[in-house]
PDB file of C-alpha atoms in Angstrom:
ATOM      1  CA  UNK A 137       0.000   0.000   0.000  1.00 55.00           C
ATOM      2  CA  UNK A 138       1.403   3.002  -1.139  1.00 57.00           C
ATOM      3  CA  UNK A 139       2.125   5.739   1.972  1.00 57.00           C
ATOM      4  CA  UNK A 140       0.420   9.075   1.681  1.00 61.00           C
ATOM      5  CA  UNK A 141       2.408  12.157   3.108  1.00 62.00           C
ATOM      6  CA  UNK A 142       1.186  15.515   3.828  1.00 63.00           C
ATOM      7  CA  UNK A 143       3.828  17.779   2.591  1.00 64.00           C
ATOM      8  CA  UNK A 144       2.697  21.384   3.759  1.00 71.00           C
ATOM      9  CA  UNK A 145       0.809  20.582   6.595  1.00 69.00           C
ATOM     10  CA  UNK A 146      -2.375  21.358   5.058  1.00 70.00           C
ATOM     11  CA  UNK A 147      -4.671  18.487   6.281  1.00 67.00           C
ATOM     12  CA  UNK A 148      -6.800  16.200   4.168  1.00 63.00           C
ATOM     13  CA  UNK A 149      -7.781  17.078   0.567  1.00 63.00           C
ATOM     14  CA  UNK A 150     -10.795  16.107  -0.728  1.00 62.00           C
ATOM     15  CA  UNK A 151     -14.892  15.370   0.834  1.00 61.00           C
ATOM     16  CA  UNK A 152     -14.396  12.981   4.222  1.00 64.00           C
ATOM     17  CA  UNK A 153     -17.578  11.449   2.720  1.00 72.00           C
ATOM     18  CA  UNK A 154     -19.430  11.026   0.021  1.00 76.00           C
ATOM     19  CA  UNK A 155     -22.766  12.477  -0.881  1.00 80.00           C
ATOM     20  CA  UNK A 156     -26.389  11.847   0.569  1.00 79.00           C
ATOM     21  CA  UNK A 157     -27.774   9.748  -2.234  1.00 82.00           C
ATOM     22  CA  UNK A 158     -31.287  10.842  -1.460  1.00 87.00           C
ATOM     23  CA  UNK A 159     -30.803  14.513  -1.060  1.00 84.00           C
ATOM     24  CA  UNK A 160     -27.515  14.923  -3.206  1.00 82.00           C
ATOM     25  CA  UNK A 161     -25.951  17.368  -0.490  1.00 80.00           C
ATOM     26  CA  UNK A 162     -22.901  17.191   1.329  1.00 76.00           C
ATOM     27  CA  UNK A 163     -23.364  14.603   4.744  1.00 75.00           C
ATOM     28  CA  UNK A 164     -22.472  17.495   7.450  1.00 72.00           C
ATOM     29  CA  UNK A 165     -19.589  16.279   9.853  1.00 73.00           C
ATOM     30  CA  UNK A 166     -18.662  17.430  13.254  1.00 75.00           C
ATOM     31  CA  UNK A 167     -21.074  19.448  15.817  1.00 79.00           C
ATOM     32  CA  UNK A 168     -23.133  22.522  14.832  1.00 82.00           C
ATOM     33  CA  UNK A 169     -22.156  25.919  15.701  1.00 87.00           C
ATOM     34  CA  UNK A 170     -23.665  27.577  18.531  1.00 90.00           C
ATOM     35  CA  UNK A 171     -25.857  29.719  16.550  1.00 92.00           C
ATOM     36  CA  UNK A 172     -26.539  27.272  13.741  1.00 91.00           C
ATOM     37  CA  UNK A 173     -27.661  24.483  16.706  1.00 93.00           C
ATOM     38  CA  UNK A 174     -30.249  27.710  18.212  1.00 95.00           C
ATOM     39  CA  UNK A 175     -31.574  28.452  15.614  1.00 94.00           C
ATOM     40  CA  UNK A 176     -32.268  24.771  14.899  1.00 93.00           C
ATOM     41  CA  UNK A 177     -34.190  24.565  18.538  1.00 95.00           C
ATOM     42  CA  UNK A 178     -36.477  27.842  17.129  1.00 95.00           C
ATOM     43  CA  UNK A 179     -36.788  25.939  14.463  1.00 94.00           C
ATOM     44  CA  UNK A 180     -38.383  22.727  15.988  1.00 94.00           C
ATOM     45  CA  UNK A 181     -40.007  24.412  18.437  1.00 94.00           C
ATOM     46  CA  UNK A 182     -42.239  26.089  15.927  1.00 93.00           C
ATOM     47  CA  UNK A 183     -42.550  22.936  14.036  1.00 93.00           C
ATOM     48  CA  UNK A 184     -43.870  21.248  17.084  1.00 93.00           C
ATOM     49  CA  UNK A 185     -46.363  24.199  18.109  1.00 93.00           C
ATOM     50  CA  UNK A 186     -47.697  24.289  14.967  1.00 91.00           C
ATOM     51  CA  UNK A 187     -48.496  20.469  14.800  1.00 91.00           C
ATOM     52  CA  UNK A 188     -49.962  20.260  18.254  1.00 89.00           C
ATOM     53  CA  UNK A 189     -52.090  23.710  17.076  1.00 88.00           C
ATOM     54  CA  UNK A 190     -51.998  24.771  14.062  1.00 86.00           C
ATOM     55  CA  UNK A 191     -53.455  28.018  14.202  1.00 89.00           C
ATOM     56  CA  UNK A 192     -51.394  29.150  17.399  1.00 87.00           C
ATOM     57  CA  UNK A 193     -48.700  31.063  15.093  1.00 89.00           C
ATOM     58  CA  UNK A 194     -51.026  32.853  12.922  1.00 89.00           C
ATOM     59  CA  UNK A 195     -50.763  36.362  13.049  1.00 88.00           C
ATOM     60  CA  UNK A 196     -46.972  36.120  15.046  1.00 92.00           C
ATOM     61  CA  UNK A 197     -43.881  36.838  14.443  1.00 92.00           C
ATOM     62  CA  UNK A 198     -41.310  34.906  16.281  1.00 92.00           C
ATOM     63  CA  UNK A 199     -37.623  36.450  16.027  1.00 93.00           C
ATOM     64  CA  UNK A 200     -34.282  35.507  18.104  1.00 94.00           C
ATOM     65  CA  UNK A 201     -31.845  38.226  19.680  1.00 93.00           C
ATOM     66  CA  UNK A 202     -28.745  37.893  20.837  1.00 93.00           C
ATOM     67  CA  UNK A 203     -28.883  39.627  23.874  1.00 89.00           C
ATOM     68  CA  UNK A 204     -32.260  41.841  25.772  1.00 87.00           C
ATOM     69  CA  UNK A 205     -32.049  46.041  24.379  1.00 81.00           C
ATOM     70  CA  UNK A 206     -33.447  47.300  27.541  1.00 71.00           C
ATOM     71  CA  UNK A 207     -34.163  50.597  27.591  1.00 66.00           C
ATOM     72  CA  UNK A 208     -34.749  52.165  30.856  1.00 63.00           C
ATOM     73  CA  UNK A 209     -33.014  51.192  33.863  1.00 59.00           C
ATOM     74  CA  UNK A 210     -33.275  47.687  34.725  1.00 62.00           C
ATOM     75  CA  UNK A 211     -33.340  46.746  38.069  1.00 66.00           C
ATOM     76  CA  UNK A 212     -34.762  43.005  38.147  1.00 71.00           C
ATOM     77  CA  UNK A 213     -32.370  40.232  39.686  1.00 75.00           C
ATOM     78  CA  UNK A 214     -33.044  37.886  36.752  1.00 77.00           C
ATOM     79  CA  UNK A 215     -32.241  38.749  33.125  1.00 82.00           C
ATOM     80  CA  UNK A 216     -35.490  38.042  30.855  1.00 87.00           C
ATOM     81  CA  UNK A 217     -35.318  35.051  28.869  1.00 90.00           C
ATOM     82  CA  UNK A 218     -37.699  36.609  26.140  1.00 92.00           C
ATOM     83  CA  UNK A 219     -40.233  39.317  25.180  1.00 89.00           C
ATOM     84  CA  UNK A 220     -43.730  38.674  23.699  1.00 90.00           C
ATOM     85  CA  UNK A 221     -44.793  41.905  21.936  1.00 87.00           C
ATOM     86  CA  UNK A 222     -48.893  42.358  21.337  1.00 89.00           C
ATOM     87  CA  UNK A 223     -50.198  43.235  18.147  1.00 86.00           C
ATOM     88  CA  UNK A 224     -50.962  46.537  16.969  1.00 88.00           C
ATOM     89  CA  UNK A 225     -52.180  48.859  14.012  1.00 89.00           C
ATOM     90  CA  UNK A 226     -50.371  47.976  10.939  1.00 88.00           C
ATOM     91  CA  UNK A 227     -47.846  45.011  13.223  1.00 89.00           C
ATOM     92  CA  UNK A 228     -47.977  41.910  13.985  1.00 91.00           C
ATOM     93  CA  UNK A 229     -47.592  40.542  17.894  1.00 91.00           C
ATOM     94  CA  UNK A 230     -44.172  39.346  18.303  1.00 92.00           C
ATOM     95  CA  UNK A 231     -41.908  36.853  20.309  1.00 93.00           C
ATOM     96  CA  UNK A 232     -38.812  37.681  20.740  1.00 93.00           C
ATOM     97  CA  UNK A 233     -36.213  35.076  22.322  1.00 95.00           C
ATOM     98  CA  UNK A 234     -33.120  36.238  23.513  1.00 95.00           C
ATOM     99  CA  UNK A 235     -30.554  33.630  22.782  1.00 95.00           C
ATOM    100  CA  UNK A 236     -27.371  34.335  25.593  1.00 95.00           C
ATOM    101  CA  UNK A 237     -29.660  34.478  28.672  1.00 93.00           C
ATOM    102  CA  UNK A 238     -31.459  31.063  27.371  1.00 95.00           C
ATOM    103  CA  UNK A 239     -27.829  29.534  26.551  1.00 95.00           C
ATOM    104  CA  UNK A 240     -26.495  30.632  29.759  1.00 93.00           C
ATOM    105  CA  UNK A 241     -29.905  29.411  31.740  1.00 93.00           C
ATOM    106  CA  UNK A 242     -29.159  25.559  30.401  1.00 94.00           C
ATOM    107  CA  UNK A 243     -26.386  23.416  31.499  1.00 93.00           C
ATOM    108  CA  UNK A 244     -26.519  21.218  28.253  1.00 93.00           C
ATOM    109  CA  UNK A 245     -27.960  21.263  24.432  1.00 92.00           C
ATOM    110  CA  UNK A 246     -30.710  18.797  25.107  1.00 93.00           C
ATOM    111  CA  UNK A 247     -31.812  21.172  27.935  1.00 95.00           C
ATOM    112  CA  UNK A 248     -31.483  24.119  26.156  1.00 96.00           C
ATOM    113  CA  UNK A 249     -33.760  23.013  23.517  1.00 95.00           C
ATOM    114  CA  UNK A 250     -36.400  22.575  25.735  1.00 95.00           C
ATOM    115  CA  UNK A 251     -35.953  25.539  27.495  1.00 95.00           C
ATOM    116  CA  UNK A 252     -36.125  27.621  23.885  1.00 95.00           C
ATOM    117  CA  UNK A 253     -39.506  25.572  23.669  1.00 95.00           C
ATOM    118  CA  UNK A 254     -40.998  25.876  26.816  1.00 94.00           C
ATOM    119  CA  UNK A 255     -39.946  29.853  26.296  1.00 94.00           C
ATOM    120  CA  UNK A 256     -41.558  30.240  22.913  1.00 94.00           C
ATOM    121  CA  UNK A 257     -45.311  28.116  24.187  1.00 94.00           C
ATOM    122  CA  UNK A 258     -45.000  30.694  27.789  1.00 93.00           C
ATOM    123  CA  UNK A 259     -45.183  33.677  25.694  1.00 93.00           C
ATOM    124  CA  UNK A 260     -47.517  32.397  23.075  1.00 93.00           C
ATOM    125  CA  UNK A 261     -50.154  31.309  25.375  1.00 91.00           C
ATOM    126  CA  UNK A 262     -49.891  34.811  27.137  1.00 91.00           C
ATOM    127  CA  UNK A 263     -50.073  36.238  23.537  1.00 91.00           C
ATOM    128  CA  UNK A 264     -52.849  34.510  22.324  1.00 89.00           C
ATOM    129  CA  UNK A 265     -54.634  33.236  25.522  1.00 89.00           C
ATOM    130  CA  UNK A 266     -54.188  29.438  25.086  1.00 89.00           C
ATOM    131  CA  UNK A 267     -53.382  27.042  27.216  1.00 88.00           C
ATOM    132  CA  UNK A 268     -49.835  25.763  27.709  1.00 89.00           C
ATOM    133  CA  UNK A 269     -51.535  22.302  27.630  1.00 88.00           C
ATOM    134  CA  UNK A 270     -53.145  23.097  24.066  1.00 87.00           C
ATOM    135  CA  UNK A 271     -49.647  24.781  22.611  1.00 87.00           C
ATOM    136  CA  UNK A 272     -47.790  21.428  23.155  1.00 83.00           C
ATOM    137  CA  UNK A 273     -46.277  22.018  27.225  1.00 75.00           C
ATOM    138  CA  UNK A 274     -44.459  19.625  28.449  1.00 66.00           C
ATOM    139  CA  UNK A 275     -45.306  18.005  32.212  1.00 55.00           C
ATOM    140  CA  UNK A 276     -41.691  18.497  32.926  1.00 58.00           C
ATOM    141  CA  UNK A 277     -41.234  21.793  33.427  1.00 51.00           C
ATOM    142  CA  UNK A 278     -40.847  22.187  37.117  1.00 52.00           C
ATOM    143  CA  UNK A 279     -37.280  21.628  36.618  1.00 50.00           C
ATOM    144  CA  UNK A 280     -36.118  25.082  36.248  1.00 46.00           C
ATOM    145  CA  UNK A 281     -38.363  26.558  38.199  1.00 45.00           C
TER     146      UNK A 281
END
């Protein structure tokens, strides 16, 4: 067997692995980024409102910060976790989840996604006036409370 060297120190040339047959894109290897694994828990988390009610998103607009823009002077002991916005002339009602405070809440990624979903049902049953039950709650959630 012929020995391979790398001359330059430049690492492996080439794909690691080959195609997904079915979908034709590159297989993804290693762990998601930060952002790109948050914005997949948003992701889900809508996915799974919307198949336990369907109708619960209508009319909201769900958008992720980085951090909270307060404007006044905060004196809470607890940083909020997100912001649910009501609807007015000419806008939409709005949750907004603020991504640091939620990442720095949860002590792993499986807990942090169901911390971004248990965030995102909170504010849309006080948006909306549904039950937690009836947005897809969990029984669960006295953990972080």
């Amino acid at each position: 067997m012929p020995r391979r060297r790398d001359r330059h120190d430049r690492g492996m040339r080439g794909p690691l692995a080959a195609p997904n047959p079915f979908t034709g894109r590159p297989v993804p290897i290693g762990r998601p980024s930060r952002v790109e694994y948050f914005n997949d828990c948003v992701t889900s988390a809508m996915a799974d409102i919307a198949d336990a009610c369907p109708d619960a998103l209508n009319g909201i607009v769900v958008g992720v910060e980085d951090v909270p823009h307060l404007q006044g002077g905060w004196t809470g002991d607890r940083v909020p976790l997100s912001a649910g916005v009501d609807a007015s002339r000419g806008r939409k009602a709005q949750v907004v989840i603020y991504q640091r405070p939620l990442e720095h809440r949860s002590s792993s990624r499986s807990q942090l996604r169901r911390l971004v979903h248990r965030t995102i049902v909170e504010q849309l049953s006080t948006l909306t006036g549904r039950s937690i039950d009836e947005l897809g709650g969990d029984d669960d959630w006295g953990e972080w409370e």
